[in-house]
Coordinates of C-alpha atoms and ligand atoms in Angstrom, one line a residue:
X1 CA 0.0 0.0 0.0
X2 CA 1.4 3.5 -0.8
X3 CA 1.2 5.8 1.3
X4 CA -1.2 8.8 1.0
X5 CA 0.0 12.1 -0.1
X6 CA -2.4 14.7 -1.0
X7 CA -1.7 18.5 -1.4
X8 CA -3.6 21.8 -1.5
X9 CA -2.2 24.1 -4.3
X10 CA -3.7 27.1 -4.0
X11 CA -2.3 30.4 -6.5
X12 CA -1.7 32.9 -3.7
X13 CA -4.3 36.0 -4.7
X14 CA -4.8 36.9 -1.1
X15 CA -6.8 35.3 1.4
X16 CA -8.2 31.9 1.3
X17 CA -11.7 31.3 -0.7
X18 CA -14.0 29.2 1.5
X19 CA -14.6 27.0 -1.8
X20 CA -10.7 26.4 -1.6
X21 CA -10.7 25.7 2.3
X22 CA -12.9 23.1 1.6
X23 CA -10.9 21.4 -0.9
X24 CA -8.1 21.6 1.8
X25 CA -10.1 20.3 4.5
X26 CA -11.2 17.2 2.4
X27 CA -7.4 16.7 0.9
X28 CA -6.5 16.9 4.9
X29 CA -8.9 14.6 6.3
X30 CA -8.2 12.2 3.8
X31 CA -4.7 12.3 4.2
X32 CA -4.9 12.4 8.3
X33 CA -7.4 9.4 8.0
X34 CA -4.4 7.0 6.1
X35 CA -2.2 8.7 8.7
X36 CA -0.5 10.2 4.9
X37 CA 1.4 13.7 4.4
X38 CA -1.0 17.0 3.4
X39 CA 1.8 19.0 1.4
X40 CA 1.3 22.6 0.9
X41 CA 2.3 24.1 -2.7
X42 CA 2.4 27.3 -3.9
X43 CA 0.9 27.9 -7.8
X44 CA 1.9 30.9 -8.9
X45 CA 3.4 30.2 -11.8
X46 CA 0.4 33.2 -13.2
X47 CA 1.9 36.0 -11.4
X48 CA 5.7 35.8 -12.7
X49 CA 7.0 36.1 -9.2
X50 CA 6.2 34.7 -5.4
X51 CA 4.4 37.2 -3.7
X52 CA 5.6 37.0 0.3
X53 CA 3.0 39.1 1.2
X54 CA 0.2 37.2 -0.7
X55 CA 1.5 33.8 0.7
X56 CA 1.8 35.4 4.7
X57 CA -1.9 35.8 4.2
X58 CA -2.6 32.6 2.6
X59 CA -0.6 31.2 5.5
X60 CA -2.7 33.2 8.0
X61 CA -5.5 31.8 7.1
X62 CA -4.8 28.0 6.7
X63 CA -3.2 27.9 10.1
X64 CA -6.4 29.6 11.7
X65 CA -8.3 26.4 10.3
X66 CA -5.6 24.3 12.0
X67 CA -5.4 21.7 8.9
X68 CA -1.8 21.5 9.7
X69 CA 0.5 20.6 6.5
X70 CA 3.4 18.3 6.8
X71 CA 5.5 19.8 4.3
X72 CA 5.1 23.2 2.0
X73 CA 7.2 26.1 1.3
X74 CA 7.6 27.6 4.8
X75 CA 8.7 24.3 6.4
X76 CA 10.3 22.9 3.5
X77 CA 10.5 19.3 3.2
X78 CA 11.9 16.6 0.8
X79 CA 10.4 17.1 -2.1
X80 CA 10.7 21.4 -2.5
X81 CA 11.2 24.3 -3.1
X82 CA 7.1 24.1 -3.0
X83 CA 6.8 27.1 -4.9
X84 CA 6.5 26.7 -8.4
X85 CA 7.7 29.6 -9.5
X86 CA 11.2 28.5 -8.3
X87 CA 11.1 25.1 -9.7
X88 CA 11.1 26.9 -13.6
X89 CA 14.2 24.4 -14.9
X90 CA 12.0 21.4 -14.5
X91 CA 9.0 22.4 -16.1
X92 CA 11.8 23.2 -18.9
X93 CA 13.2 20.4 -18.3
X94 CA 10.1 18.4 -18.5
X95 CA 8.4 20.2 -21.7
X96 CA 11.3 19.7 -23.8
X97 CA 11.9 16.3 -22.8
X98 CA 7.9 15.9 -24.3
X99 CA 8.8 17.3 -27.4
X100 CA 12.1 15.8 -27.8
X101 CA 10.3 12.0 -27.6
X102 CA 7.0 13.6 -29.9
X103 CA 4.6 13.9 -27.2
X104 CA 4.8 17.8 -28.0
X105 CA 5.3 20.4 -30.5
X106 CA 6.7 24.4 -30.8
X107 CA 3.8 26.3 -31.9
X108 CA 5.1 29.3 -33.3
X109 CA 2.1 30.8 -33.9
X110 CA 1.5 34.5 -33.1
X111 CA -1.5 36.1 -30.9
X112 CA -3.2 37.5 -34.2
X113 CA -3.3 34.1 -35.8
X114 CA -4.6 32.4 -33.1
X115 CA -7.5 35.0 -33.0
X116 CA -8.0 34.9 -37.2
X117 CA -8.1 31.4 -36.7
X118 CA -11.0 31.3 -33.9
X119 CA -12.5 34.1 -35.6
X120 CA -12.8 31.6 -38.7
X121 CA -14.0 28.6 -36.7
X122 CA -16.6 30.7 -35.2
X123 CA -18.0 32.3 -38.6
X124 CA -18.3 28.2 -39.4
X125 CA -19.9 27.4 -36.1
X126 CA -17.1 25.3 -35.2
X127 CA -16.1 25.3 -31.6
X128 CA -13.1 27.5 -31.5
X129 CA -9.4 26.7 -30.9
X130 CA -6.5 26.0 -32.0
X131 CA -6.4 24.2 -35.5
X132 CA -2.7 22.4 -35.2
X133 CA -1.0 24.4 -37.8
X134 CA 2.4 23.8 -35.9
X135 CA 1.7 20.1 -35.4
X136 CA 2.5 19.7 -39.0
X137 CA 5.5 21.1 -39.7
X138 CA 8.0 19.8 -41.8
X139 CA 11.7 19.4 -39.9
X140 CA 12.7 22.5 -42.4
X141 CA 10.1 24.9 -41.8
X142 CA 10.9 23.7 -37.8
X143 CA 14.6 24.8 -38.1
X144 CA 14.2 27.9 -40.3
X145 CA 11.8 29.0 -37.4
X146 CA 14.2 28.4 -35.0
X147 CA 16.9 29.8 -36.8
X148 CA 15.3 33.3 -37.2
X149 CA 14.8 33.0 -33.5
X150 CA 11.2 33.3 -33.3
X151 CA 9.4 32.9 -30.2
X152 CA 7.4 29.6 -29.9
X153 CA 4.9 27.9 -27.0
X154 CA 5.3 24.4 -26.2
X155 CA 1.6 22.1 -27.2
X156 CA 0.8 19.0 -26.2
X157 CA 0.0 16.4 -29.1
X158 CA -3.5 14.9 -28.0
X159 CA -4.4 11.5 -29.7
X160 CA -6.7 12.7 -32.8
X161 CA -9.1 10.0 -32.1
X162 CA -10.2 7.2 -29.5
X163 CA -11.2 8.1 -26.3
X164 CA -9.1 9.1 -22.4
X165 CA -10.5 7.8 -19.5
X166 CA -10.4 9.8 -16.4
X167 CA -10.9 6.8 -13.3
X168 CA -12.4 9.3 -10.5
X169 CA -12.9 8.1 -7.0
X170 CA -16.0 9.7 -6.7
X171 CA -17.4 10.1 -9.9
X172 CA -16.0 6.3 -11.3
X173 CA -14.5 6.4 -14.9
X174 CA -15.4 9.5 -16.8
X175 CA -15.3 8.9 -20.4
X176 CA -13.7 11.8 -23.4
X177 CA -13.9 11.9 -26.7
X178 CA -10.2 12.5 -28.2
X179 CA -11.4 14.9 -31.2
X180 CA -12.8 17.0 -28.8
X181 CA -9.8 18.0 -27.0
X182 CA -7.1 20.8 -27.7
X183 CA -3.8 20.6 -27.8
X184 CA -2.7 22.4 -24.4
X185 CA 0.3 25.1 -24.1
X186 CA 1.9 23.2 -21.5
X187 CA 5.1 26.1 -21.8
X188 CA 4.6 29.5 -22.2
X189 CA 7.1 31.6 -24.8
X190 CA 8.2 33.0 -21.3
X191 CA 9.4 29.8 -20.3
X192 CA 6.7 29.8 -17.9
X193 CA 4.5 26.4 -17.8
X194 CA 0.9 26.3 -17.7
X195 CA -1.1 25.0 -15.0
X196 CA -1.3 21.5 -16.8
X197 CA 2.2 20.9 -17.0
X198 CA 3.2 22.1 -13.6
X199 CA 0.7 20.4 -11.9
X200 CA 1.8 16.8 -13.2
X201 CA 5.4 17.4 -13.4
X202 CA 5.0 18.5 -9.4
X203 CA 2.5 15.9 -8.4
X204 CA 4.7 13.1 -9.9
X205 CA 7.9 14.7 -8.3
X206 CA 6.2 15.3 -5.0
X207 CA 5.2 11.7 -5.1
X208 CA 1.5 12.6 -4.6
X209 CA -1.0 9.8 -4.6
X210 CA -4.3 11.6 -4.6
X211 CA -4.9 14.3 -6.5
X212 CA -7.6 15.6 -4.8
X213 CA -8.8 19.6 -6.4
X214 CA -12.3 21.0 -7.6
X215 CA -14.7 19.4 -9.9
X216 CA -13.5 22.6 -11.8
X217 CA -10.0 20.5 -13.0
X218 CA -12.2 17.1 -14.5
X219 CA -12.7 18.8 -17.8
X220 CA -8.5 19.3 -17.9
X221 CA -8.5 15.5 -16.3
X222 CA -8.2 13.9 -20.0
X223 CA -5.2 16.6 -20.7
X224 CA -3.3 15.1 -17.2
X225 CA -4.2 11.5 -18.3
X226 CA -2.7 11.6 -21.4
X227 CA 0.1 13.5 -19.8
X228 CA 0.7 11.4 -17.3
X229 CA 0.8 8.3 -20.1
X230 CA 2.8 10.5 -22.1
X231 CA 6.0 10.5 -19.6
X232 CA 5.2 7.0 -18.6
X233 CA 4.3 8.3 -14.9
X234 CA 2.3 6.3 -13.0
X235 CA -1.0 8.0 -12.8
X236 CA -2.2 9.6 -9.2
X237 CA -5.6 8.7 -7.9
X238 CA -7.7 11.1 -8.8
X239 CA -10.1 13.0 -6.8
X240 CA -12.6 15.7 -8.3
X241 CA -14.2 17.4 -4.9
X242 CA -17.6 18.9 -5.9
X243 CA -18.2 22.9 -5.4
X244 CA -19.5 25.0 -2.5
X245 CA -22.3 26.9 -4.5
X246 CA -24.2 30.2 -3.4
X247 CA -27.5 29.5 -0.9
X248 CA -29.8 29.7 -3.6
X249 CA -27.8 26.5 -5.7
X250 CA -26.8 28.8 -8.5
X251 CA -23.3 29.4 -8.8
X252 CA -20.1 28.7 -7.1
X253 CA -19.4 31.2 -4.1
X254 CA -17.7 34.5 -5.8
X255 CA -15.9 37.5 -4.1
X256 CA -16.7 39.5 -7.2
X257 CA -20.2 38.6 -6.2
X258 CA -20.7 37.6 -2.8
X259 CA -24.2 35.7 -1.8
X260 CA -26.6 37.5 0.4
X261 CA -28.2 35.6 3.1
X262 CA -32.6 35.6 3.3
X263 CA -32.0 38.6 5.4
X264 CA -29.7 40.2 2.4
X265 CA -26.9 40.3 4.9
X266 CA -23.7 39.4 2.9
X267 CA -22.4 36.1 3.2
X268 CA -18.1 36.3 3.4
X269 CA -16.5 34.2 1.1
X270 CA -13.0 34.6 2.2
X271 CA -11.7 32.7 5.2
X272 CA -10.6 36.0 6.6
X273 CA -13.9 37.8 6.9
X274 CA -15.3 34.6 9.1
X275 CA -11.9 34.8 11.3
X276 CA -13.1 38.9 11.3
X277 CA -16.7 38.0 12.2
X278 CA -16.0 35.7 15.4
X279 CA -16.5 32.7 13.9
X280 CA -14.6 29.8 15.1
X281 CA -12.3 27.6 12.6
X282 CA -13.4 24.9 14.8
X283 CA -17.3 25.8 13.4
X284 CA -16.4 26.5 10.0
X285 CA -14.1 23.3 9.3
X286 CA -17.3 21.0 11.1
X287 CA -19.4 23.4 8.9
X288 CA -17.7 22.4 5.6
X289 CA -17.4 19.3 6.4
X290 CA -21.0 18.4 6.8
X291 CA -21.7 19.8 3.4
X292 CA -21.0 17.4 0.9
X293 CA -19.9 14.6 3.4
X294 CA -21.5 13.5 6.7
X295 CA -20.5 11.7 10.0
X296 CA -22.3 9.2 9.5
X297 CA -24.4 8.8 12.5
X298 CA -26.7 11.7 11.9
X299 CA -24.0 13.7 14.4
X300 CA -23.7 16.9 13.1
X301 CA -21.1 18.3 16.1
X302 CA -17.7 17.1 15.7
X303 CA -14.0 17.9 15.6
X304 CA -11.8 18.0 12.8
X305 CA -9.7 15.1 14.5
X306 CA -13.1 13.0 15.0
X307 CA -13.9 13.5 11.5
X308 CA -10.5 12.5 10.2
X309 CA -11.0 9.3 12.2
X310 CA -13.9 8.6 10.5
X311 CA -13.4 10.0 6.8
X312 CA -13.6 7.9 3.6
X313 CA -14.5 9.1 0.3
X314 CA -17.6 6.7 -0.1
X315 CA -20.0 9.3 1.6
X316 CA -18.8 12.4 -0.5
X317 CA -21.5 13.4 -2.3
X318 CA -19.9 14.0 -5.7
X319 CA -23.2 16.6 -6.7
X320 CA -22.6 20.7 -5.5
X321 CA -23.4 22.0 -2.4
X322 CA -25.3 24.5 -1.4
X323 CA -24.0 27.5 1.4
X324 CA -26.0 27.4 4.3
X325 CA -25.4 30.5 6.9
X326 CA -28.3 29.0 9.1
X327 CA -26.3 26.0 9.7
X328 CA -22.8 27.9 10.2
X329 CA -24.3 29.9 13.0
X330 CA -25.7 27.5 14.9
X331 CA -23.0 25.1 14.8
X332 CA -20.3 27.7 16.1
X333 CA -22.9 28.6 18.7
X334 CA -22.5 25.3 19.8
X335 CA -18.5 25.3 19.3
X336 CA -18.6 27.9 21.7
X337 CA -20.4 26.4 24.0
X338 CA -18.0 23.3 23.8
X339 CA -14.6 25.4 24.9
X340 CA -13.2 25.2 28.4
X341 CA -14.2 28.7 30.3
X342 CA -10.7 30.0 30.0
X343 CA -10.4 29.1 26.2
X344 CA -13.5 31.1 25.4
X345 CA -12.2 33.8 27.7
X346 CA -8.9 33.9 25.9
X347 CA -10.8 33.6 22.6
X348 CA -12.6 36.6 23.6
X349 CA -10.6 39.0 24.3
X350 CA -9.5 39.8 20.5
X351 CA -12.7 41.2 19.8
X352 CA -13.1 43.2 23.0
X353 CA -10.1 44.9 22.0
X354 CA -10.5 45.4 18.2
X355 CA -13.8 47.4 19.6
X356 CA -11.4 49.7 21.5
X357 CA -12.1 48.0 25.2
X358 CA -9.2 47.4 27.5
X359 CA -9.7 44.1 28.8
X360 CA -9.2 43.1 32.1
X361 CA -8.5 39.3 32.8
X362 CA -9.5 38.4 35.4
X363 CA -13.2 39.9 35.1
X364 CA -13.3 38.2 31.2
X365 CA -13.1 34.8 33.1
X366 CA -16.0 35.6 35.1
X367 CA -18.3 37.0 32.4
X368 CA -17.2 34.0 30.4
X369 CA -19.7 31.5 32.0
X370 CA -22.4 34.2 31.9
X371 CA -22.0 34.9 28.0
X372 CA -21.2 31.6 26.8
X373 CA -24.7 30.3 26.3
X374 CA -25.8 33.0 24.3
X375 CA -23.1 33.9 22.1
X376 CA -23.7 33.1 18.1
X377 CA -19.8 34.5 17.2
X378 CA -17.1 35.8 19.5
X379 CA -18.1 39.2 18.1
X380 CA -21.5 39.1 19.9
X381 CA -19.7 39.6 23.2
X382 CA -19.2 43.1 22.7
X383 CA -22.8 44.1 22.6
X384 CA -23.4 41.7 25.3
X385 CA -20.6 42.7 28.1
X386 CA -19.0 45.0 26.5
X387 CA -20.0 47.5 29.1
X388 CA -17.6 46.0 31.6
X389 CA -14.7 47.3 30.1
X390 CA -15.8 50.6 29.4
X391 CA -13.5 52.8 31.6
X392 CA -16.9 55.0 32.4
X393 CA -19.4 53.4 32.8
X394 CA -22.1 54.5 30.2
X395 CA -25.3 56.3 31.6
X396 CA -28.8 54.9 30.3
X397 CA -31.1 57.0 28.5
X398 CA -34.4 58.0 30.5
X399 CA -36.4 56.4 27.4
X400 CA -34.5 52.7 27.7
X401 CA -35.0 53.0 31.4
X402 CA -38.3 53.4 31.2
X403 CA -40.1 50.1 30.9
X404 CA -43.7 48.9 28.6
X405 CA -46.5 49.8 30.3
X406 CA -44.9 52.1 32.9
X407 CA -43.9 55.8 33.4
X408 CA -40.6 58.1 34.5
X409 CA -42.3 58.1 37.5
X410 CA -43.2 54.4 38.2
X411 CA -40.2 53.1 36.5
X412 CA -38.2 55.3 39.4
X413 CA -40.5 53.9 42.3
X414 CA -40.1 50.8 41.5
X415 CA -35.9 50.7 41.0
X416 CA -35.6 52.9 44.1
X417 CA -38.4 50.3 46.2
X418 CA -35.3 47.5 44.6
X419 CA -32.0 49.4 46.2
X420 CA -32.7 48.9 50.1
X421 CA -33.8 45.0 49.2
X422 CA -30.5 44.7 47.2
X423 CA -28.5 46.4 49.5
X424 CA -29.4 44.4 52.3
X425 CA -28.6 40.9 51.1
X426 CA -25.5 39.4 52.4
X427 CA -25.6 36.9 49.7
X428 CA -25.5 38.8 46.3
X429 CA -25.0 36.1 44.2
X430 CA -27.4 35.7 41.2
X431 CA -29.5 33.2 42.5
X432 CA -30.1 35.7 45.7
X433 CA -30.9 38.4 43.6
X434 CA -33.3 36.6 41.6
X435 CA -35.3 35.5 45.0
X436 CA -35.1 38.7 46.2
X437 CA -35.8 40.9 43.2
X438 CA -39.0 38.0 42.3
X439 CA -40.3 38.6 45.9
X440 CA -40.8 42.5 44.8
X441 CA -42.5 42.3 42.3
X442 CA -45.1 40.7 44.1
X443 CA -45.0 43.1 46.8
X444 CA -45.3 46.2 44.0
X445 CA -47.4 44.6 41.2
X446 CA -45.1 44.9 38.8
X447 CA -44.2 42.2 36.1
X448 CA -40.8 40.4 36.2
X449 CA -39.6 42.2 32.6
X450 CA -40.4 45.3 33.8
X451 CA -38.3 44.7 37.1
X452 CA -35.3 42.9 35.9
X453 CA -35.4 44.8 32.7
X454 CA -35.1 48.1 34.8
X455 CA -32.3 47.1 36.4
X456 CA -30.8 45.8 33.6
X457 CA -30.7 49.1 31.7
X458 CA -29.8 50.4 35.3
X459 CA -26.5 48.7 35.4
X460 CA -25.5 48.1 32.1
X461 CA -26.5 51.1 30.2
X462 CA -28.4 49.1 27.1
X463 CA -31.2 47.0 26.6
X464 CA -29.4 44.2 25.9
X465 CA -26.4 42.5 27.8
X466 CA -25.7 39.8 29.9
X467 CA -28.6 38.6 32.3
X468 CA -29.4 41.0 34.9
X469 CA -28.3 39.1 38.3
X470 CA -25.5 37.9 36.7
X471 CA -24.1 41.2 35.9
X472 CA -24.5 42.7 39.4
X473 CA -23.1 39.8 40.6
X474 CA -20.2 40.6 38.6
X475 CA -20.4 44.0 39.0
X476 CA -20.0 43.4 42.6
X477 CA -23.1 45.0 45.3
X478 CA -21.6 48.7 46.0
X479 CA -21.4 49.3 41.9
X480 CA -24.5 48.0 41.3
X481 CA -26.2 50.3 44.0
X482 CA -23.9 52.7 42.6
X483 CA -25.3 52.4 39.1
X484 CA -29.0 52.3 39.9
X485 CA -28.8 55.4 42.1
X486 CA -27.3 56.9 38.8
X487 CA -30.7 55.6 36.7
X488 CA -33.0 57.2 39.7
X489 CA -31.2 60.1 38.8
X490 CA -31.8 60.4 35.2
X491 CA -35.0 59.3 36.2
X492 CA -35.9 62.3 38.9
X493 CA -34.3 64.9 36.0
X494 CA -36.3 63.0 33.0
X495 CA -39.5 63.1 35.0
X496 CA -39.0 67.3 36.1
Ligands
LIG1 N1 -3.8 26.2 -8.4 C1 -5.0 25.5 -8.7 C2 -6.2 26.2 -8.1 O1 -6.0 27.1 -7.2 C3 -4.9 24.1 -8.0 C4 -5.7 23.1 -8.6 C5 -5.2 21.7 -8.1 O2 -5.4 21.5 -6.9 O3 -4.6 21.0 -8.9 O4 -7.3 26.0 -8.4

């Protein structure tokens, strides 16, 4: 049995696509499920030169997710450099070796007869393309190009006729008609390669076994195939992963135009705006995951190293999937319900402080309990507790005091009747408040929202926040008296 390696190869254009994550994630689970190598490779053969700033971000990202990758340009390995813009000489190498045993030509061909030529195919509705001028040559008209020096690509010589089969693991064999295929550019005049070369010259020297990329690639599939046959390589398992498609089912995901969700929020499509958001790579790998694959079990809830455990290719659905933010949101609520108290509070503390807040510790570990039931994303906990990190603490409005049904003046009786009951309990835990505070509103008629929603506008200065006893708990008894003896204040001034 060989052992499984499979490899992401993204082009570095910035941050990481959420269609392209979860490429990775399947390449990764497959790979940590045969206990295999995920290799990380750079393709960015398009942009003439490695972009460090481009592949920091890329990096960013994919280590967020925590798909770790066992070798790849910033850790090197056997197998490098894994950036293919600094492995040029073999894709030379390789090209010329193709034409020098007639698997490939030099097409000297220039840009305007390429276009005549389309322009021709399409006045005769034939499909366009290239019509082989080059392939046909004579050896004379080959050397008196070369002599005058002109500029040539390098074309792969696809069979004329018969058929390639493409074997897929998911899909089975997928059958193309020879005569319907091009021959490639497989070696730029720039000495660049295309993606077709480069990606079979690197997954046969990497010594990759899978070939696992987007349903995008099958339509190249027959290229690689007879590429692969062409150097007498042994071919890779191939892999075609289906596409993460928009909510409504048409289209993949695009940042040119990103989805809206039934609310017409926009949905992020780049792994950085979820990181930005609150979201939790723990939520959006599960996420990914479920679409397209499942558990098995009916378990929707699991970690990336349970799933890995468990992964096969059998249950991925080779059809398109479509995005569901529904799903993503309630899954990282419940991600964030599953971290230790001091790994949500640490989690936390980011957002707090790209809101401007100066966090404080020791008090983020004791709102972490309180918050972490009702959090959706890490974001959320600014509106929630934000408030305790404000260094002044921020005085209600006399209209969000006041509560339904009720007045300036009966909103004031009733929080000042609350301050002497408060102020006498010895225990001011929640759960003491909350007898305490229910007994009241008993004793002054008053419903249990309009009490503990006072004195939750009292002491936190918004409508919504953290529950009400918890907060004072928090807050500790003197600043909570403090607070509400402020709100009787704007109360008396409000009401004059
Ligand atoms: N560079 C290609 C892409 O970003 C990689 C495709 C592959 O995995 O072979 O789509």
């Amino acid at each position: 049995m060989t052992t499984v390696r499979t490899r992401f190869a993204p082009s570095p254009t910035g941050s990481l696509h959420i269609g392209n994550l979860r490429s990775a994630l399947f390449s990764w689970l497959f790979a940590r499920h045969h206990g295999g190598q995920f290799i990380l490779r750079i393709e960015d053969t398009d942009q003439k030169r490695f972009d460090p700033n481009a592949f920091a971000i890329l990096v960013e990202a994919l280590r967020w997710t925590g798909l770790e990758w066992d070798e790849g340009p910033d850790i090197g390995g056997p197998y490098g450099p894994y950036v293919q813009s600094e492995r040029l000489p073999l894709y030379q190498e390789w090209g010329n070796w193709l034409v020098e045993h007639d698997h490939a030509y030099r097409c000297y061909c220039t840009e305007e007869r390429l276009e005549q030529v389309n322009q021709e195919k399409i006045t005769r509705k034939e499909a366009p393309g290239y019509d082989r001028h080059c392939r046909n040559l004579s050896a004379e008209e080959r050397a008196k190009n070369d002599a005058a020096g002109l500029p040539y690509v390098i074309r792969f010589k696809m069979p004329l006729d018969g058929q390639t089969v493409v074997p897929d693991a998911i899909r089975g064999d997928v059958v193309f008609e020879n005569n319907l295929l091009q021959d490639a550019v497989l070696l730029k005049s720039d000495g660049f390669p295309t993606y077709h070369l480069a990606v079979i010259v690197d997954d046969h020297l990497m010594k990759i076994s899978h070939v696992t990329r987007s349903n995008e690639w099958l339509s190249s599939a027959p290229l690689h195939v007879q590429l692969y046959e062409a150097f007498g390589w042994e071919t890779p398992v191939f892999v075609h992963l289906p596409l993460l498609l928009n909510p409504d089912g048409k289209g993949k995901m695009s940042k040119r135009k990103p989805p809206r969700d039934k609310h017409g929020n926009l949905i992020p499509v780049m792994v950085h705006d979820y990181m930005r958001a609150g979201y939790l790579p723990e939520a959006l790998t599960n996420f990914l995951a479920n679409t397209g694959w499942n558990f098995g079990d009916e378990r929707e809830v699991f970690s990336m190293a349970e799933a890995a455990e468990r992964f096969d290719l059998s249950r991925l659905n080779p059809a398109n999937s479509a995005f569901t933010s529904e799903k993503l949101d309630w899954l990282n609520g419940e991600h964030i319900r599953a971290l230790p108290l001091d790994e949500l509070a640490r989690r936390l503390q980011q957002p707090l402080e790209d809101a401007g807040l100066t966090v404080d510790d020791a008090k983020l570990l004791q709102i972490a309990p309180v918050v972490q039931t009702r959090l959706k994303t890490l974001n959320d906990v600014v509106d929630f507790a934000g408030f305790f990190f404000h260094s002044e603490f921020l005085k209600p409005q006399p209209e969000d005091l006041i509560q339904k049904k009720m007045d300036a003046t009966s909103t004031r009786a009733m929080l000042a009747a609350s301050l002497p009951v408060l102020e006498g309990l010895d225990d001011f835990s929640a759960a003491s408040q909350l007898a305490a505070m229910d007994a009241l509103t008993g004793e002054l008629g008053v419903s249990r929202s309009q009490l503990f929603g006072g004195l939750r506008v009292a002491v936190t200065g918004q409508r919504v926040s953290t529950p009400t006893f918890e907060t004072m708990e928090i807050l500790g008894k003197p600043e909570s008296l403090r607070r509400i003896q402020i709100a009787l204040d704007i109360l008396d001034s409000g009401a004059a």
